Coordinates of C-alpha atoms in Angstrom, one line a residue:
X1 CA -9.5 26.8 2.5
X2 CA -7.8 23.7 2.7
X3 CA -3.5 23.6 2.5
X4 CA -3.5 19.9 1.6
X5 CA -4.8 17.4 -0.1
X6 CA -6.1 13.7 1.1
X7 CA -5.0 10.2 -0.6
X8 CA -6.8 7.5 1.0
X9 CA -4.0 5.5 3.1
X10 CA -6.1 1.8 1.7
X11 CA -5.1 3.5 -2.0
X12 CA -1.4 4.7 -0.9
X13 CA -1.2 1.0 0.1
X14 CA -2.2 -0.7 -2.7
X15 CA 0.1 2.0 -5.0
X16 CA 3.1 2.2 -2.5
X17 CA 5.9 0.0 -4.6
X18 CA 5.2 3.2 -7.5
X19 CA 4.5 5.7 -5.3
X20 CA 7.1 5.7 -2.7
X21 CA 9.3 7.9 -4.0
X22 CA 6.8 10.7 -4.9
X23 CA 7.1 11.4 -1.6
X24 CA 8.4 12.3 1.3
X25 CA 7.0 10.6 4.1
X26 CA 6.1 12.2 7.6
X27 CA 5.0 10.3 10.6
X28 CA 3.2 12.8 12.9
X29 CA 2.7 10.2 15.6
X30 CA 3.7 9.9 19.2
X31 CA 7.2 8.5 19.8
X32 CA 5.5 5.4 21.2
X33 CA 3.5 5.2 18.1
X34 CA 6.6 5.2 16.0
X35 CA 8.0 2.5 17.7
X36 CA 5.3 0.0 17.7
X37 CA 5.9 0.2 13.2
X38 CA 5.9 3.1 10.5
X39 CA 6.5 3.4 6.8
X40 CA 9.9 2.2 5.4
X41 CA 12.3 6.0 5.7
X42 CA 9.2 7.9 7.5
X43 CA 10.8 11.0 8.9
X44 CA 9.6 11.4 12.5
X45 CA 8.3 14.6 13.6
X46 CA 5.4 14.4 16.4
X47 CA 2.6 17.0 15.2
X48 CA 2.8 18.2 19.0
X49 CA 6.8 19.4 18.2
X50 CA 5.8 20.3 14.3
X51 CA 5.9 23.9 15.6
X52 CA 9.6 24.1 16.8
X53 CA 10.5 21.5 14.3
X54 CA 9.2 22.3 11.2
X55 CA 13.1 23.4 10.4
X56 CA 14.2 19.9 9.6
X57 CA 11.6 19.8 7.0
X58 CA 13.1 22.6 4.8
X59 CA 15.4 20.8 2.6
X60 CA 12.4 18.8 1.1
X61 CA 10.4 22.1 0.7
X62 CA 9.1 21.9 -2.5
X63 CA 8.6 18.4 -2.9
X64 CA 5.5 16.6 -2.0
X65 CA 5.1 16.0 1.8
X66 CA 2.9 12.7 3.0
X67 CA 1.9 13.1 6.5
X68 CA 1.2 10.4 8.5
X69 CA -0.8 9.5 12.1
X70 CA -3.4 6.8 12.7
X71 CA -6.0 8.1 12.2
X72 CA -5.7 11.1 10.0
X73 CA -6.4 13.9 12.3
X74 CA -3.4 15.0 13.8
X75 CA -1.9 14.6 10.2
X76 CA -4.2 16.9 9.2
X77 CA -3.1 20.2 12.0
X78 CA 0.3 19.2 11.1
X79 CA 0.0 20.4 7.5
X80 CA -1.8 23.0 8.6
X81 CA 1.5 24.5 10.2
X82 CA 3.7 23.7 7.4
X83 CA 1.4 26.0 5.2
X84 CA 1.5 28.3 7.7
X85 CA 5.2 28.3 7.4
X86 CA 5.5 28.4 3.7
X87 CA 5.2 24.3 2.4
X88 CA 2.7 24.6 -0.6
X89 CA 3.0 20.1 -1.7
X90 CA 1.3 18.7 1.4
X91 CA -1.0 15.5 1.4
X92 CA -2.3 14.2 4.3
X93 CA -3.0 10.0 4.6
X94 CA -6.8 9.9 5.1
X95 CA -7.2 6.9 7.4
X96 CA -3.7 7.2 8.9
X97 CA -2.0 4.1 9.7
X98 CA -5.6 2.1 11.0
X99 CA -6.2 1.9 7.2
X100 CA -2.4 1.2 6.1
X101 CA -1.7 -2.2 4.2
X102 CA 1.7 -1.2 3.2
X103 CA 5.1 -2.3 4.2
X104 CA 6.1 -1.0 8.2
X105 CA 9.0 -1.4 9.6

């Protein structure tokens, strides 16, 4: 059974001025990744660290959580272990930041 559900990142993009606040964004991505651009107040967690840091996450349990990687894979085990640890609102960004037309920083 699946713990999330998918948006299309293209859609996301397209909605982002009136959507960005349903949200709480998640960048799953290497710190490299990061760096080279991510979505305007992405929190950082890299889906390889999600398992020791899934703490940092628990003041927005409860609200809807976007995760965020390139492609939409690694996005994908992170939510995984947030519903593993409790997190119900998850959404993963189908297409990751390859398909992302938005605003980056």
């Amino acid at each position: 059974m699946k713990n999330y559900q998918d948006i299309e990142a293209k859609e996301l993009s397209e909605k982002y001025a009136k959507v960005k606040d349903d949200f709480v964004w998640v960048d799953v991505r290497t710190d490299e990744e990061y760096d080279e651009g991510h979505i305007p107040g992405s929190i950082h967690i890299p889906h390889d660290q999600m398992e020791k840091r899934y703490h940092e996450l628990t003041p927005y349990q409860g609200k809807k959580l976007m995760l965020i990687c390139r492609s939409g894979r690694r996005s994908v085990l992170a939510c995984n272990v947030l519903a593993e640890k409790g997190f119900s609102e998850l959404y993963n960004m189908k297409g990751g930041m390859l398909e992302w037309t938005g605003p980056i920083e």
